[in-house]
JSON list of C-alpha atoms in Angstrom, two decimals:
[
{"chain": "A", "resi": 1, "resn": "UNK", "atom": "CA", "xyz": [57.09, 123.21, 106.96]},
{"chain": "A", "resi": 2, "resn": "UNK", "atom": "CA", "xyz": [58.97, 124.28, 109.72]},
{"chain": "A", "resi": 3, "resn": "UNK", "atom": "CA", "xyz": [59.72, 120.53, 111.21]},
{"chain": "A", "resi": 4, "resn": "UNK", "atom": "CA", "xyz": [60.71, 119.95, 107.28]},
{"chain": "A", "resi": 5, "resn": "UNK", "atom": "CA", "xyz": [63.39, 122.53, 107.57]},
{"chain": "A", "resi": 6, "resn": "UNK", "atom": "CA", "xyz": [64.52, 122.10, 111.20]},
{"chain": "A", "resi": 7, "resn": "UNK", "atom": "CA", "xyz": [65.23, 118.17, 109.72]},
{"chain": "A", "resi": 8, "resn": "UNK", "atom": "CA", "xyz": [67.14, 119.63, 106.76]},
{"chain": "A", "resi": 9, "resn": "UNK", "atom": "CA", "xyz": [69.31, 121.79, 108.81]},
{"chain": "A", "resi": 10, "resn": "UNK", "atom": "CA", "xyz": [70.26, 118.56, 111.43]},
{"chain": "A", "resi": 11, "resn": "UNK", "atom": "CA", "xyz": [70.87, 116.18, 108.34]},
{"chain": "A", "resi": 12, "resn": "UNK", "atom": "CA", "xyz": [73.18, 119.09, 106.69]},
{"chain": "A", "resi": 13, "resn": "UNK", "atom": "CA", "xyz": [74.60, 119.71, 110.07]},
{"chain": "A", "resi": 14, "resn": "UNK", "atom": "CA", "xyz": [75.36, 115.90, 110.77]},
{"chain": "A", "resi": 15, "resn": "UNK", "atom": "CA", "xyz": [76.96, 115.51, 107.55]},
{"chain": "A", "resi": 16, "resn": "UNK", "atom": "CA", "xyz": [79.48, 117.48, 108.24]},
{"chain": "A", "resi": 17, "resn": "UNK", "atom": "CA", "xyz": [80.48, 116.03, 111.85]},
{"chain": "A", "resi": 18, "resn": "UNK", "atom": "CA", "xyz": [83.52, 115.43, 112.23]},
{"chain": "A", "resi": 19, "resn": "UNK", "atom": "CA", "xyz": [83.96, 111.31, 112.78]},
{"chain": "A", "resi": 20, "resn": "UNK", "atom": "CA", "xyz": [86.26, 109.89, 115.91]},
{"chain": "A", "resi": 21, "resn": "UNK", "atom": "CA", "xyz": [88.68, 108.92, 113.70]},
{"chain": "A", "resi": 22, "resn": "UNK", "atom": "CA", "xyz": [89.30, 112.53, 112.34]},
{"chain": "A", "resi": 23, "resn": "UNK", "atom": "CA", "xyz": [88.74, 114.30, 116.21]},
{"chain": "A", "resi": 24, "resn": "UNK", "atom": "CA", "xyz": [91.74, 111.40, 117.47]},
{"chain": "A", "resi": 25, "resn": "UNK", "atom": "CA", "xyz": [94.13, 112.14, 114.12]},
{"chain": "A", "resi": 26, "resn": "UNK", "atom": "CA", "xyz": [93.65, 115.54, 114.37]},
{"chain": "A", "resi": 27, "resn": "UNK", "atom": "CA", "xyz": [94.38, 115.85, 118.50]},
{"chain": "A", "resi": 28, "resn": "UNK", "atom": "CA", "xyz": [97.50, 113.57, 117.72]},
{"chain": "A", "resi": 29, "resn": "UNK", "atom": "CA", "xyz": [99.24, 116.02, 114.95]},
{"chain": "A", "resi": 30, "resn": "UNK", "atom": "CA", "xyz": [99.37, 118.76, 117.14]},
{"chain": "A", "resi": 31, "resn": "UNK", "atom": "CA", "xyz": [102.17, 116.77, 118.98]},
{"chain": "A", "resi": 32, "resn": "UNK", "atom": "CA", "xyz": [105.95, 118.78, 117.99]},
{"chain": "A", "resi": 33, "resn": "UNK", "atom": "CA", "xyz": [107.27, 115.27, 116.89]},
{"chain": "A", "resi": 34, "resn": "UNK", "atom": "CA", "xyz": [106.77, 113.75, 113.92]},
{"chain": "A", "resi": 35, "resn": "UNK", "atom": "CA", "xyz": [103.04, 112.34, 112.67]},
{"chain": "A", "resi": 36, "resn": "UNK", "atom": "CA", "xyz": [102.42, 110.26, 109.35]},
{"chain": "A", "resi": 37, "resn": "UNK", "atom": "CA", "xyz": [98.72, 109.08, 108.79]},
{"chain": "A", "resi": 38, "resn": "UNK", "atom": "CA", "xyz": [98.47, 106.51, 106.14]},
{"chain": "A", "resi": 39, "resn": "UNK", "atom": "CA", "xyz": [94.97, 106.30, 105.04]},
{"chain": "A", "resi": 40, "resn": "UNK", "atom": "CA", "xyz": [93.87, 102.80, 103.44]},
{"chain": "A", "resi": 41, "resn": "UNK", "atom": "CA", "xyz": [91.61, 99.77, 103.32]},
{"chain": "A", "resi": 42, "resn": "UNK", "atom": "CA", "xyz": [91.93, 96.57, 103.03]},
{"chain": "A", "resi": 43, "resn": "UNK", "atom": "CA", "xyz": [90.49, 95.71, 100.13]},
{"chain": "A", "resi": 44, "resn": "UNK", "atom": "CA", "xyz": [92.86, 97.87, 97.97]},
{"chain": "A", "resi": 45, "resn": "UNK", "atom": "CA", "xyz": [95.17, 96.61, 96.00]},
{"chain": "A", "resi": 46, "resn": "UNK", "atom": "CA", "xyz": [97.49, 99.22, 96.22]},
{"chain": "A", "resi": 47, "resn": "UNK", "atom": "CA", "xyz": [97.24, 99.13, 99.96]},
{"chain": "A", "resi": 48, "resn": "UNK", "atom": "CA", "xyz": [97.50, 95.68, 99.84]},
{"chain": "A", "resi": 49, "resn": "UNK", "atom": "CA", "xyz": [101.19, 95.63, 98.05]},
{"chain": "A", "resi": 50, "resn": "UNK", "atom": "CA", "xyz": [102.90, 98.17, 100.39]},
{"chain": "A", "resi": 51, "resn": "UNK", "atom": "CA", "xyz": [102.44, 95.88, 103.17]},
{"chain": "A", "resi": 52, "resn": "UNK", "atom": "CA", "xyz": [103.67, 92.70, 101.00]},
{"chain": "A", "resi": 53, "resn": "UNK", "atom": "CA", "xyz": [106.86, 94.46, 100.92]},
{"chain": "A", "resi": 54, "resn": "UNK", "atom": "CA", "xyz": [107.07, 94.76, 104.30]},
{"chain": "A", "resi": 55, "resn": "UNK", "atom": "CA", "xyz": [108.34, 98.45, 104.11]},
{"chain": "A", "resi": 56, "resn": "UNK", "atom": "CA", "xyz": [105.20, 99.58, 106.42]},
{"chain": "A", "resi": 57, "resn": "UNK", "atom": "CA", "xyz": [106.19, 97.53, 109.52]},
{"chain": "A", "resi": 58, "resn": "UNK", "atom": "CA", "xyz": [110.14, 97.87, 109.05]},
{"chain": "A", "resi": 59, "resn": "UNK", "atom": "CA", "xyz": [109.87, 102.01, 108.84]},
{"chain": "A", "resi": 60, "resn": "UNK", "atom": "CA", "xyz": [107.94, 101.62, 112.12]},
{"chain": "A", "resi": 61, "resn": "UNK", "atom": "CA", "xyz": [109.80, 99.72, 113.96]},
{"chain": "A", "resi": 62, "resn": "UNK", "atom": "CA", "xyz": [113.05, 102.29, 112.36]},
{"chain": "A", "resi": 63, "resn": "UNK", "atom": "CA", "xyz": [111.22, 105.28, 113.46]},
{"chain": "A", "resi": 64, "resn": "UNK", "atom": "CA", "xyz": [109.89, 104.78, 117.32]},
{"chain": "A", "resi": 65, "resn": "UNK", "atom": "CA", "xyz": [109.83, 108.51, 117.93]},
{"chain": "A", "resi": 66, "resn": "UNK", "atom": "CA", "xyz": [107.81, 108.68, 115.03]},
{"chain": "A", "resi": 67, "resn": "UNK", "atom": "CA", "xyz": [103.52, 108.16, 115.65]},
{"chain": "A", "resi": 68, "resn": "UNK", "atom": "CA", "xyz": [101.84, 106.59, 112.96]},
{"chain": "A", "resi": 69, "resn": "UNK", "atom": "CA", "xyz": [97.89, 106.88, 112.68]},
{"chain": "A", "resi": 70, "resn": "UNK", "atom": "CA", "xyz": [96.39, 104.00, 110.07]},
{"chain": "A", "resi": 71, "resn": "UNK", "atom": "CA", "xyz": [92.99, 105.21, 109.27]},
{"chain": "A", "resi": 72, "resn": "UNK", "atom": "CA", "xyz": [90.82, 102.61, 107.36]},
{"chain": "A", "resi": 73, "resn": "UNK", "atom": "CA", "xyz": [88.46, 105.09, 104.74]},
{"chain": "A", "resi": 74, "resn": "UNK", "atom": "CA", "xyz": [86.08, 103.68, 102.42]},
{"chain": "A", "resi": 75, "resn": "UNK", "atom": "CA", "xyz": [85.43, 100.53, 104.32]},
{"chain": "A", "resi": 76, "resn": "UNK", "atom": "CA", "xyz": [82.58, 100.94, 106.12]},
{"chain": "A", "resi": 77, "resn": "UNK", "atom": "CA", "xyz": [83.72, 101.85, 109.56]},
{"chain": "A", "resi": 78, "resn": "UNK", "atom": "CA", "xyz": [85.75, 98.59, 109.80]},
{"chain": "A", "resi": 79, "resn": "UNK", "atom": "CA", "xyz": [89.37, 99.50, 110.78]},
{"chain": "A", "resi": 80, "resn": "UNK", "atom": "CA", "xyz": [91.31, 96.18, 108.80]},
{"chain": "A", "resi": 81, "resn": "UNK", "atom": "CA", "xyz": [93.15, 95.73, 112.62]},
{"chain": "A", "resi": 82, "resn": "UNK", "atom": "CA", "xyz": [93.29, 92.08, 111.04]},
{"chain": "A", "resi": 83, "resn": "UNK", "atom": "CA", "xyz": [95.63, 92.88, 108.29]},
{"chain": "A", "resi": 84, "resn": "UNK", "atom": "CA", "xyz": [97.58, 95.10, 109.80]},
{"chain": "A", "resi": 85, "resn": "UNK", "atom": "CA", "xyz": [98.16, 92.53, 112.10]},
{"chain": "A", "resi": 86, "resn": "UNK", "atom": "CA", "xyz": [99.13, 89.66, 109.55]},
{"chain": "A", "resi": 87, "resn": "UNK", "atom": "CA", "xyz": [102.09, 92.59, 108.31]},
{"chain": "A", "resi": 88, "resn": "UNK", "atom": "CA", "xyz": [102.95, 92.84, 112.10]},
{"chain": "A", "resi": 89, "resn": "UNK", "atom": "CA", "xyz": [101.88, 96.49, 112.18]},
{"chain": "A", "resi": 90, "resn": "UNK", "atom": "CA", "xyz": [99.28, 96.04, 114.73]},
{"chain": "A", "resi": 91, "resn": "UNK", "atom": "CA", "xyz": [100.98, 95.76, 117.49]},
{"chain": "A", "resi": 92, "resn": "UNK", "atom": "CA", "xyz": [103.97, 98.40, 117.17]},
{"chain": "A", "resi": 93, "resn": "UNK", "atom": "CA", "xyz": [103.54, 100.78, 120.41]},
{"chain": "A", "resi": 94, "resn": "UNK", "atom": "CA", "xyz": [103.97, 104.26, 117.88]},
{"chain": "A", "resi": 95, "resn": "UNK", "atom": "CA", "xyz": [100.73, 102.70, 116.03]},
{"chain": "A", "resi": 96, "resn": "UNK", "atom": "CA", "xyz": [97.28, 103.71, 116.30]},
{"chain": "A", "resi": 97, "resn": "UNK", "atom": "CA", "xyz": [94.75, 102.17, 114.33]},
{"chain": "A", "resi": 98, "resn": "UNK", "atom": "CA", "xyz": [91.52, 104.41, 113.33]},
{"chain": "A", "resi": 99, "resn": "UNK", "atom": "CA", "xyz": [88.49, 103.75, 110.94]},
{"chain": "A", "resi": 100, "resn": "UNK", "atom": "CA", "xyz": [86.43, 106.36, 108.96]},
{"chain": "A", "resi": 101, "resn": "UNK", "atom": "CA", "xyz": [82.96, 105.37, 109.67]},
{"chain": "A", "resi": 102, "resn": "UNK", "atom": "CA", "xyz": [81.89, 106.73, 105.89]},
{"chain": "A", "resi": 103, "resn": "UNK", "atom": "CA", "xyz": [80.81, 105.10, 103.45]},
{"chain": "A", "resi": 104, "resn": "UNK", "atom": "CA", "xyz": [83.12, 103.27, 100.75]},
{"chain": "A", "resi": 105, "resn": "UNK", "atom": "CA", "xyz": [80.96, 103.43, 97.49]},
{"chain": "A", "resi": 106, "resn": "UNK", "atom": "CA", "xyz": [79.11, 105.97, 95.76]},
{"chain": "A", "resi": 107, "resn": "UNK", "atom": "CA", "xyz": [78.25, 109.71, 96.42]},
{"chain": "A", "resi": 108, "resn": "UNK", "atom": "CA", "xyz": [78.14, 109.69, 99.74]},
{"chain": "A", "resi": 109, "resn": "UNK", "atom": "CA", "xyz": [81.80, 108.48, 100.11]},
{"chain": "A", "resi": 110, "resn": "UNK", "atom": "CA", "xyz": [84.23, 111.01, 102.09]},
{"chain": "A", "resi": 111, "resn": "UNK", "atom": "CA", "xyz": [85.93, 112.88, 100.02]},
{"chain": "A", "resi": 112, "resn": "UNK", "atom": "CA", "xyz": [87.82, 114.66, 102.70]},
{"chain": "A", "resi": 113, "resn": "UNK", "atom": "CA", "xyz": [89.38, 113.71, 105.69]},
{"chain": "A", "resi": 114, "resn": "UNK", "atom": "CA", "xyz": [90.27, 116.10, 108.49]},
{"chain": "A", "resi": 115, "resn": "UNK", "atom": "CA", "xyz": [90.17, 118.58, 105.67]},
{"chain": "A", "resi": 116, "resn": "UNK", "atom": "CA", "xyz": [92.24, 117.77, 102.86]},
{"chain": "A", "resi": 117, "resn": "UNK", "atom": "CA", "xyz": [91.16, 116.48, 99.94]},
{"chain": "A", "resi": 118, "resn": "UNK", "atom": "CA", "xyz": [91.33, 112.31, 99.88]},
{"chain": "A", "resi": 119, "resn": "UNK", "atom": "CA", "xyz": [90.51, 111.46, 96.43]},
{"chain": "A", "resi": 120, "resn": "UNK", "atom": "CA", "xyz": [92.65, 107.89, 96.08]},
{"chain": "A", "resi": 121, "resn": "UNK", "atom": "CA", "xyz": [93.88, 105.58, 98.37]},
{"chain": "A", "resi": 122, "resn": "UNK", "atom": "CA", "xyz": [96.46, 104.38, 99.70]},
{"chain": "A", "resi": 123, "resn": "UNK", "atom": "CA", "xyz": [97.39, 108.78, 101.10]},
{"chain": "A", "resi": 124, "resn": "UNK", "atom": "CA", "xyz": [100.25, 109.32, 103.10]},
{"chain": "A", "resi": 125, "resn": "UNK", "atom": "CA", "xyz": [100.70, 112.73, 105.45]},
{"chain": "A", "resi": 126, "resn": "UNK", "atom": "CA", "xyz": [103.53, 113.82, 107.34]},
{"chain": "A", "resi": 127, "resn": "UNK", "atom": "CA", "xyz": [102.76, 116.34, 109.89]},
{"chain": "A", "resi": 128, "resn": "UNK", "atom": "CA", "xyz": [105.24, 118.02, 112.73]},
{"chain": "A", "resi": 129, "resn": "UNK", "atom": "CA", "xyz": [103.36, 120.18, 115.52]},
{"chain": "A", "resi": 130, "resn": "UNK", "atom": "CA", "xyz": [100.52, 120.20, 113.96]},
{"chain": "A", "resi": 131, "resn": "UNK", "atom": "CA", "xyz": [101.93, 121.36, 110.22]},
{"chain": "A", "resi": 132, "resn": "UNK", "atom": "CA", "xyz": [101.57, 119.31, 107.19]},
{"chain": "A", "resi": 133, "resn": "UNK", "atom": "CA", "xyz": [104.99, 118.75, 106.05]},
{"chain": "A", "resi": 134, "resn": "UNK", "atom": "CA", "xyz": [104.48, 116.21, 103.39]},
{"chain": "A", "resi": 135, "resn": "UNK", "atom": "CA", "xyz": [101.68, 114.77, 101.09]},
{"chain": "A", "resi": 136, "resn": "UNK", "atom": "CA", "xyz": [101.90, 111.84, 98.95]},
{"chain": "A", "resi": 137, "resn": "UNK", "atom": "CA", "xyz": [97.93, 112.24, 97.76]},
{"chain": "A", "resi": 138, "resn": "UNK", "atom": "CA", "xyz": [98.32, 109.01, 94.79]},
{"chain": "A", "resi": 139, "resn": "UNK", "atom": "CA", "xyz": [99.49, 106.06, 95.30]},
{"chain": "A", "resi": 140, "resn": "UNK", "atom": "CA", "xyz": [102.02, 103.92, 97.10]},
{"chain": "A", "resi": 141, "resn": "UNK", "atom": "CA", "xyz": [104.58, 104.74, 99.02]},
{"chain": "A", "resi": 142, "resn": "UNK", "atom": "CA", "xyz": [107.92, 104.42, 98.36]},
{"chain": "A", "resi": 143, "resn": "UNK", "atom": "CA", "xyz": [109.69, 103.65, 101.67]},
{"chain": "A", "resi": 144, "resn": "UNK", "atom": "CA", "xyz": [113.29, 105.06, 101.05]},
{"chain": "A", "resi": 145, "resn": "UNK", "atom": "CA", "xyz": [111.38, 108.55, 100.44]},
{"chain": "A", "resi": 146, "resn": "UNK", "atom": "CA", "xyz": [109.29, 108.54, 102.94]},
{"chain": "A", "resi": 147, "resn": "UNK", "atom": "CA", "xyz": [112.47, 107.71, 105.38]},
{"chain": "A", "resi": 148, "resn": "UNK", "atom": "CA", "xyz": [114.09, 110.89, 103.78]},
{"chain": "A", "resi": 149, "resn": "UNK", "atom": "CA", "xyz": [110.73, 113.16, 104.15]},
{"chain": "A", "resi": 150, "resn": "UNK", "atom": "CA", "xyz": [110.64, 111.66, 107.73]},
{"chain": "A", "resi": 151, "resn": "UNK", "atom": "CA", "xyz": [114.29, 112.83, 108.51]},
{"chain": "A", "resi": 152, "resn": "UNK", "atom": "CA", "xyz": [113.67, 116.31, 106.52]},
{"chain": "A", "resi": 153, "resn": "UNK", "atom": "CA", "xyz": [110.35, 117.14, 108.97]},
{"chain": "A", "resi": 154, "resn": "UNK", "atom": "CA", "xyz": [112.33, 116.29, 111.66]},
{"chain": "A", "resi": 155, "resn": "UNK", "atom": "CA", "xyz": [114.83, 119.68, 111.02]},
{"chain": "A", "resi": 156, "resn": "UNK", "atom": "CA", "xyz": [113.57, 123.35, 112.05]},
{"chain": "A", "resi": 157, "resn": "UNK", "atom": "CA", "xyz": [114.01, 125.18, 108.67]},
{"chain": "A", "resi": 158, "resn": "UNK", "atom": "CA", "xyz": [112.28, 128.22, 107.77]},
{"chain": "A", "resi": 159, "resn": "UNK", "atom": "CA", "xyz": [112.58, 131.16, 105.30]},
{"chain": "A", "resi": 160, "resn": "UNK", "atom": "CA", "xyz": [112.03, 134.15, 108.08]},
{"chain": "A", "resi": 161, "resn": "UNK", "atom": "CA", "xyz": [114.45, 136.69, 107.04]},
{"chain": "A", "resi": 162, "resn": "UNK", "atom": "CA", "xyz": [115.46, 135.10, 103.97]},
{"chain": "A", "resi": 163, "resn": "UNK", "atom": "CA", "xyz": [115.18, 138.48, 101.44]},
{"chain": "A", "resi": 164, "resn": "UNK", "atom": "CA", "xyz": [111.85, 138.39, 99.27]},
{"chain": "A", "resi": 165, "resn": "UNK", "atom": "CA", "xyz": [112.39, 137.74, 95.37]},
{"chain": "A", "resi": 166, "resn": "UNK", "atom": "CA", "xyz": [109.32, 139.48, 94.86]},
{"chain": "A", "resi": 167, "resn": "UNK", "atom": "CA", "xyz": [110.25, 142.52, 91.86]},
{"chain": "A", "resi": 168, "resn": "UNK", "atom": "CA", "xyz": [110.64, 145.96, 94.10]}
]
């Protein structure tokens, strides 16, 4: 009985781990410039039409300050490098490719990445030191927004001393 538990507690402990992919994404958000992580797979047809437009690699190559993480979820630990190559993504020195080794079907598919909730793909986050600024959680992306969310997490806004509309 007490092998039977110890096993229980390592396979609920391991299922929880958190993969490379999440451990690299989350080390590279804490930077104070600008971080988007587009997660994706090849075999999505969403996915699949933002790089046809070619939006993907020209915002890039727009934004070098900017670091882009391309995490690969629901493909079986296979990062699509080969795709992201054919939209000339690949090779873009503010580009780091990542793959989710999780499952793509069924129940045991993530349904969380670095903890937030990843429900659909293709999900787009825009993080600055380490703070989600933006989170486009359905669907594609629409590239003359993103530019705009880009250029509005790049400003150092806040509401400190701003007075409280809270009733008195």
């Amino acid at each position: 009985m007490l092998r039977f538990l110890m096993l229980i507690a390592l396979i609920a402990g391991t299922s929880y781990a958190q993969s490379s992919a999440e451990h690299e994404f989350l080390e590279g958000i804490k930077s104070p410039e600008v971080t988007v992580v587009h997660l994706w797979a090849p075999w999505c047809s969403n996915c699949q039409a933002e790089f046809k437009t070619g939006g993907w690699s020209k915002i890039i190559t727009e934004n070098p300050q900017v670091r882009f993480y391309f995490v690969s979820v629901w493909n079986n630990g296979e990062d699509g490098r080969a795709m992201l190559q054919k939209f000339q993504i690949a090779d873009q020195p503010n580009v780091t490719i990542l793959a989710d080794p999780g499952p793509r079907k069924g129940d045991n598919k993530i349904k969380q990445f670095a903890g937030m909730p990843l429900s659909w793909i293709p999900t787009t986050w825009i993080y600055k030191g380490g703070d989600l600024r933006y989170a486009l959680n359905y669907g594609e992306v629409r590239f003359d927004v993103l530019q705009q969310f880009l250029q509005d997490s790049k400003s150092e806004w806040s509401h400190k001393g701003e007075p409280s509309i809270a009733s008195p």
